Amino acid sequence: MNGPFGLEQYGLFISAALFCVLLGLEAVFPRKIRVLPRATRWRTNILLIVVDSLALRMMGPVVALAAAGWAAQKGIGIFHQINGNFWLELVCALILLDLAIYVQHVLTHKIALLWAIHKVHHADRDIDVTTALRFHPVEIILSMLYKVAIVIAIGPSILAVILFALLLNLCAMFNHSNLNLPQWMDALLRGILVTPDMHRVHHSTVPGETNSNYGSTISLWDKIFGTYRAQPAAGHDDVLIGLEEYQSDNPAKLWWSLILPFRRSASTENVTSDNDLTNMK
């Protein structure tokens, strides 16, 4: 389904352009020294992106068209019931969609089965712009189904959905980048947006830090719901990235990453700890 004014095509171009820009910037202004060589990690991360794209190509159009047709036939969705100002509805829809993504991210850490799949993303031992796109194809499909359900429930305009998808992609690439921002800029931006330093805490091997800073675009959700942690305890230079049980070269291997959710211990290795959340700063 094509978006209005070809926004989907423009969005793809903008996302690709930012991806390339961030690759260059984080190479020139790195925030943290890498543990593994770029080529080793990027090969697997990019191959996972290809697999994920194929999964969406096969499932996306069918599910999206079926959901759109069903929603139109039933006339359901919050904004379908409200005859309000278009621009106000657009802003509200963007905020609600971002809140839904925050909730989704929390659930992937709290539910053992979802964590088994999501840990493919967290197993990456370095964090850079390619990490933003490193997900298991099963998670991509489940995430797509979740988003379809949320869109049906909220009933946002097509423009709102396309704009949100674009913002989500751009912000995910930005906050996963290994970019060294000046402290004043980081402090200014994280008042509203998730910054690289803020999200790097989330990729720490320390459970209490892994279970914090769930936001993808808007930083306020973590502050509102008490899941915000300003800095890693070890500092950004010394914080260990990834998962403690997988500090080897394995996460940089494609086949290992694909079968990780199905390993025997995958469903029981949930990193969530209630005590960790109460100790957040």
Coordinates of C-alpha atoms in Angstrom, one line a residue:
M1 CA 0.0 0.0 0.0
N2 CA 1.6 3.3 -1.1
G3 CA 1.6 6.2 1.2
P4 CA 0.5 9.7 0.2
F5 CA 2.9 11.8 -1.9
G6 CA 5.3 8.9 -2.1
L7 CA 6.4 9.3 1.5
E8 CA 7.3 5.7 1.8
Q9 CA 9.9 6.1 -1.0
Y10 CA 11.2 9.3 0.5
G11 CA 11.4 7.7 3.9
L12 CA 13.4 4.8 2.6
F13 CA 15.8 7.2 1.0
I14 CA 16.1 9.4 4.1
S15 CA 16.7 6.3 6.3
A16 CA 19.4 5.0 4.0
A17 CA 21.1 8.4 3.8
L18 CA 21.1 8.7 7.6
F19 CA 22.5 5.2 8.0
C20 CA 25.4 6.1 5.7
V21 CA 26.0 9.4 7.4
L22 CA 26.1 7.8 10.9
L23 CA 28.5 5.1 9.7
G24 CA 30.8 7.9 8.6
L25 CA 30.4 10.1 11.7
E26 CA 30.9 7.2 14.2
A27 CA 34.0 6.2 12.4
V28 CA 35.4 9.8 12.7
F29 CA 34.0 10.6 16.1
P30 CA 33.7 7.2 18.0
R31 CA 32.3 7.2 21.5
K32 CA 33.6 3.8 22.5
I33 CA 36.4 1.6 21.4
R34 CA 35.2 -1.5 19.6
V35 CA 35.6 -5.0 21.0
L36 CA 35.3 -6.9 17.6
P37 CA 36.4 -5.8 14.1
R38 CA 33.8 -4.0 12.1
A39 CA 33.9 -6.5 9.2
T40 CA 33.2 -9.4 11.5
R41 CA 30.1 -7.9 13.1
W42 CA 28.8 -6.0 10.1
R43 CA 28.7 -9.2 8.0
T44 CA 26.3 -10.9 10.4
N45 CA 24.3 -7.7 11.2
I46 CA 23.8 -6.9 7.5
L47 CA 22.9 -10.5 6.6
L48 CA 20.3 -10.4 9.4
I49 CA 18.9 -7.2 7.9
V50 CA 18.6 -9.0 4.6
V51 CA 16.8 -12.0 6.2
D52 CA 14.5 -9.6 8.1
S53 CA 13.6 -7.7 4.9
L54 CA 12.7 -11.0 3.1
A55 CA 10.5 -11.9 6.1
L56 CA 8.7 -8.6 5.9
R57 CA 8.4 -8.8 2.1
M58 CA 6.6 -12.1 2.4
M59 CA 4.3 -11.3 5.3
G60 CA 4.0 -7.5 5.4
P61 CA 1.7 -6.8 2.4
V62 CA -0.7 -9.7 3.2
V63 CA -1.1 -8.8 6.9
A64 CA -1.2 -5.1 6.4
L65 CA -3.9 -5.2 3.6
A66 CA -6.0 -7.7 5.6
A67 CA -5.8 -5.5 8.7
A68 CA -6.6 -2.3 6.8
G69 CA -9.6 -3.9 5.1
W70 CA -11.0 -5.4 8.3
A71 CA -10.6 -2.1 10.2
A72 CA -12.2 -0.1 7.4
Q73 CA -15.1 -2.5 7.2
K74 CA -15.7 -2.4 11.0
G75 CA -14.9 1.3 11.3
I76 CA -12.9 0.7 14.5
G77 CA -10.1 2.7 16.1
I78 CA -10.0 5.6 18.5
F79 CA -9.5 8.3 16.0
H80 CA -12.2 6.9 13.6
Q81 CA -14.6 7.7 16.4
I82 CA -13.4 11.2 16.9
N83 CA -14.0 14.0 14.4
G84 CA -11.3 16.3 15.6
N85 CA -8.6 18.5 14.2
F86 CA -6.4 16.6 11.8
W87 CA -3.1 18.0 13.0
L88 CA -3.9 17.5 16.7
E89 CA -4.9 13.9 15.9
L90 CA -1.6 13.5 14.0
V91 CA 0.5 14.6 17.0
C92 CA -1.6 12.6 19.4
A93 CA -1.3 9.5 17.2
L94 CA 2.5 9.9 17.0
I95 CA 2.7 10.1 20.8
L96 CA 0.4 7.1 21.4
L97 CA 2.3 5.0 18.8
D98 CA 5.6 5.8 20.5
L99 CA 4.1 4.8 23.9
A100 CA 3.0 1.5 22.4
I101 CA 6.6 0.8 21.2
Y102 CA 7.9 1.5 24.7
V103 CA 5.4 -1.0 26.1
Q104 CA 6.4 -3.5 23.5
H105 CA 10.1 -3.1 24.3
V106 CA 9.4 -3.6 28.0
L107 CA 7.4 -6.8 27.2
T108 CA 10.3 -8.2 25.2
H109 CA 12.4 -8.1 28.4
K110 CA 9.7 -9.2 30.9
I111 CA 8.3 -12.2 29.0
A112 CA 10.7 -15.1 28.8
L113 CA 9.7 -16.3 25.4
L114 CA 10.0 -12.8 23.9
W115 CA 13.3 -12.2 25.7
A116 CA 14.7 -15.5 24.1
I117 CA 14.1 -13.9 20.7
H118 CA 15.0 -10.3 21.6
K119 CA 18.3 -11.3 23.1
V120 CA 19.7 -11.7 19.5
H121 CA 19.6 -7.9 19.4
H122 CA 21.3 -7.6 22.8
A123 CA 24.0 -10.2 22.1
D124 CA 25.9 -7.8 19.8
R125 CA 29.1 -7.1 21.7
D126 CA 29.5 -3.6 20.2
I127 CA 26.8 -1.1 19.6
D128 CA 26.7 1.0 16.5
V129 CA 24.2 2.0 13.8
T130 CA 24.1 -1.6 12.4
T131 CA 22.9 -2.8 15.8
A132 CA 19.7 -0.8 15.3
L133 CA 18.7 -3.2 12.5
R134 CA 20.0 -6.4 14.1
F135 CA 16.9 -8.4 15.0
H136 CA 15.9 -12.0 14.7
P137 CA 13.4 -12.5 11.8
V138 CA 10.8 -14.0 14.2
E139 CA 10.9 -10.8 16.3
I140 CA 10.5 -8.7 13.1
I141 CA 7.3 -10.6 12.3
L142 CA 5.9 -10.5 15.8
S143 CA 6.7 -6.8 16.0
M144 CA 4.9 -6.2 12.7
L145 CA 1.8 -8.1 14.0
Y146 CA 1.9 -6.0 17.3
K147 CA 2.1 -2.8 15.3
V148 CA -0.8 -3.8 13.1
A149 CA -2.9 -4.5 16.2
I150 CA -2.0 -1.1 17.7
V151 CA -2.7 0.7 14.5
I152 CA -6.2 -0.9 14.3
A153 CA -6.9 0.0 17.9
I154 CA -5.8 3.6 17.6
G155 CA -7.0 4.3 14.1
P156 CA -4.3 6.8 13.1
S157 CA -4.2 8.4 9.6
I158 CA -2.0 6.8 6.9
L159 CA 0.2 9.9 7.1
A160 CA 0.7 9.4 10.9
V161 CA 1.7 5.8 10.4
I162 CA 4.2 6.6 7.7
L163 CA 5.7 9.5 9.7
F164 CA 6.0 7.4 12.8
A165 CA 7.7 4.6 11.0
L166 CA 10.2 7.1 9.5
L167 CA 10.8 8.7 12.9
L168 CA 11.2 5.4 14.6
N169 CA 13.8 4.2 12.1
L170 CA 15.7 7.4 12.1
C171 CA 15.8 7.6 15.9
A172 CA 16.7 4.0 16.3
M173 CA 19.7 4.4 14.0
F174 CA 20.7 7.6 15.8
N175 CA 20.5 6.3 19.4
H176 CA 22.3 3.0 18.5
S177 CA 25.2 4.9 16.8
N178 CA 28.6 4.9 18.3
L179 CA 28.7 8.7 18.0
N180 CA 30.5 10.9 20.5
L181 CA 28.2 13.8 21.1
P182 CA 29.3 16.8 23.2
Q183 CA 27.9 16.5 26.7
W184 CA 25.9 19.7 26.4
M185 CA 24.2 18.4 23.2
D186 CA 23.5 15.0 24.8
A187 CA 22.0 16.8 27.9
L188 CA 19.9 19.0 25.7
L189 CA 18.6 16.3 23.4
R190 CA 17.8 13.7 26.0
G191 CA 15.3 16.0 27.6
I192 CA 13.0 14.8 24.8
L193 CA 14.8 12.3 22.6
V194 CA 16.7 9.1 23.3
T195 CA 20.4 9.8 22.7
P196 CA 23.3 7.3 22.0
D197 CA 24.7 7.7 25.5
M198 CA 21.2 7.1 27.0
H199 CA 20.5 4.0 24.9
R200 CA 24.1 2.6 25.4
V201 CA 23.1 2.0 29.0
H202 CA 20.4 -0.3 27.8
H203 CA 23.0 -2.5 26.0
S204 CA 25.1 -3.0 29.1
T205 CA 25.7 -6.5 30.4
V206 CA 24.6 -5.4 33.9
P207 CA 21.0 -6.6 34.4
G208 CA 19.8 -3.5 36.1
E209 CA 21.1 -1.4 33.2
T210 CA 19.8 -3.8 30.5
N211 CA 16.4 -3.4 32.1
S212 CA 16.4 0.4 31.8
N213 CA 16.1 3.1 29.1
Y214 CA 13.5 1.2 27.0
G215 CA 12.5 4.3 25.0
S216 CA 13.1 4.3 21.3
T217 CA 12.3 7.9 20.3
I218 CA 10.8 9.9 23.2
S219 CA 13.0 9.7 26.4
L220 CA 10.1 10.9 28.7
W221 CA 8.5 7.4 29.0
D222 CA 11.5 6.0 31.0
K223 CA 11.3 9.0 33.3
I224 CA 7.6 8.8 33.7
F225 CA 7.5 5.0 34.4
G226 CA 10.7 4.9 36.5
T227 CA 12.9 2.9 34.1
Y228 CA 15.4 5.7 33.4
R229 CA 19.1 5.4 34.3
A230 CA 21.3 8.4 33.4
Q231 CA 24.7 6.7 33.0
P232 CA 26.2 3.2 33.2
A233 CA 27.9 2.5 36.6
A234 CA 31.2 1.7 34.9
G235 CA 31.1 4.8 32.7
H236 CA 30.7 4.8 28.9
D237 CA 34.4 4.0 28.2
D238 CA 34.4 0.9 30.3
V239 CA 30.9 -0.4 30.1
L240 CA 30.7 -4.0 28.8
I241 CA 28.3 -4.3 25.9
G242 CA 26.2 -7.3 25.1
L243 CA 25.1 -10.2 27.3
E244 CA 27.4 -11.5 30.0
E245 CA 26.9 -15.1 29.0
Y246 CA 27.9 -14.5 25.4
Q247 CA 31.2 -12.6 25.6
S248 CA 32.8 -14.4 22.7
D249 CA 32.9 -14.2 18.9
N250 CA 29.7 -16.2 18.6
P251 CA 27.3 -13.2 18.4
A252 CA 29.1 -12.1 15.2
K253 CA 28.2 -15.3 13.5
L254 CA 25.0 -15.5 11.4
W255 CA 23.9 -19.1 12.1
W256 CA 24.6 -18.8 15.8
S257 CA 22.5 -15.6 16.0
L258 CA 19.6 -17.3 14.1
I259 CA 19.5 -20.3 16.3
L260 CA 20.1 -18.5 19.6
P261 CA 16.3 -18.2 20.5
F262 CA 16.0 -22.0 20.2
R263 CA 19.0 -22.9 22.4
R264 CA 18.0 -25.0 25.4
S265 CA 18.4 -22.3 28.0
A266 CA 17.1 -19.4 25.8
S267 CA 13.6 -19.4 27.3
T268 CA 14.8 -19.3 30.9
E269 CA 17.6 -16.7 30.7
N270 CA 15.4 -13.7 31.3
V271 CA 17.6 -10.9 32.6
T272 CA 14.8 -9.1 34.4
S273 CA 15.2 -8.5 38.1
D274 CA 12.7 -6.6 40.2
N275 CA 15.5 -5.5 42.5
D276 CA 17.3 -4.0 39.6
L277 CA 14.4 -1.7 38.8
T278 CA 14.1 -0.4 42.3
N279 CA 17.8 0.5 42.3
M280 CA 17.5 2.8 39.3
K281 CA 18.6 6.3 39.5

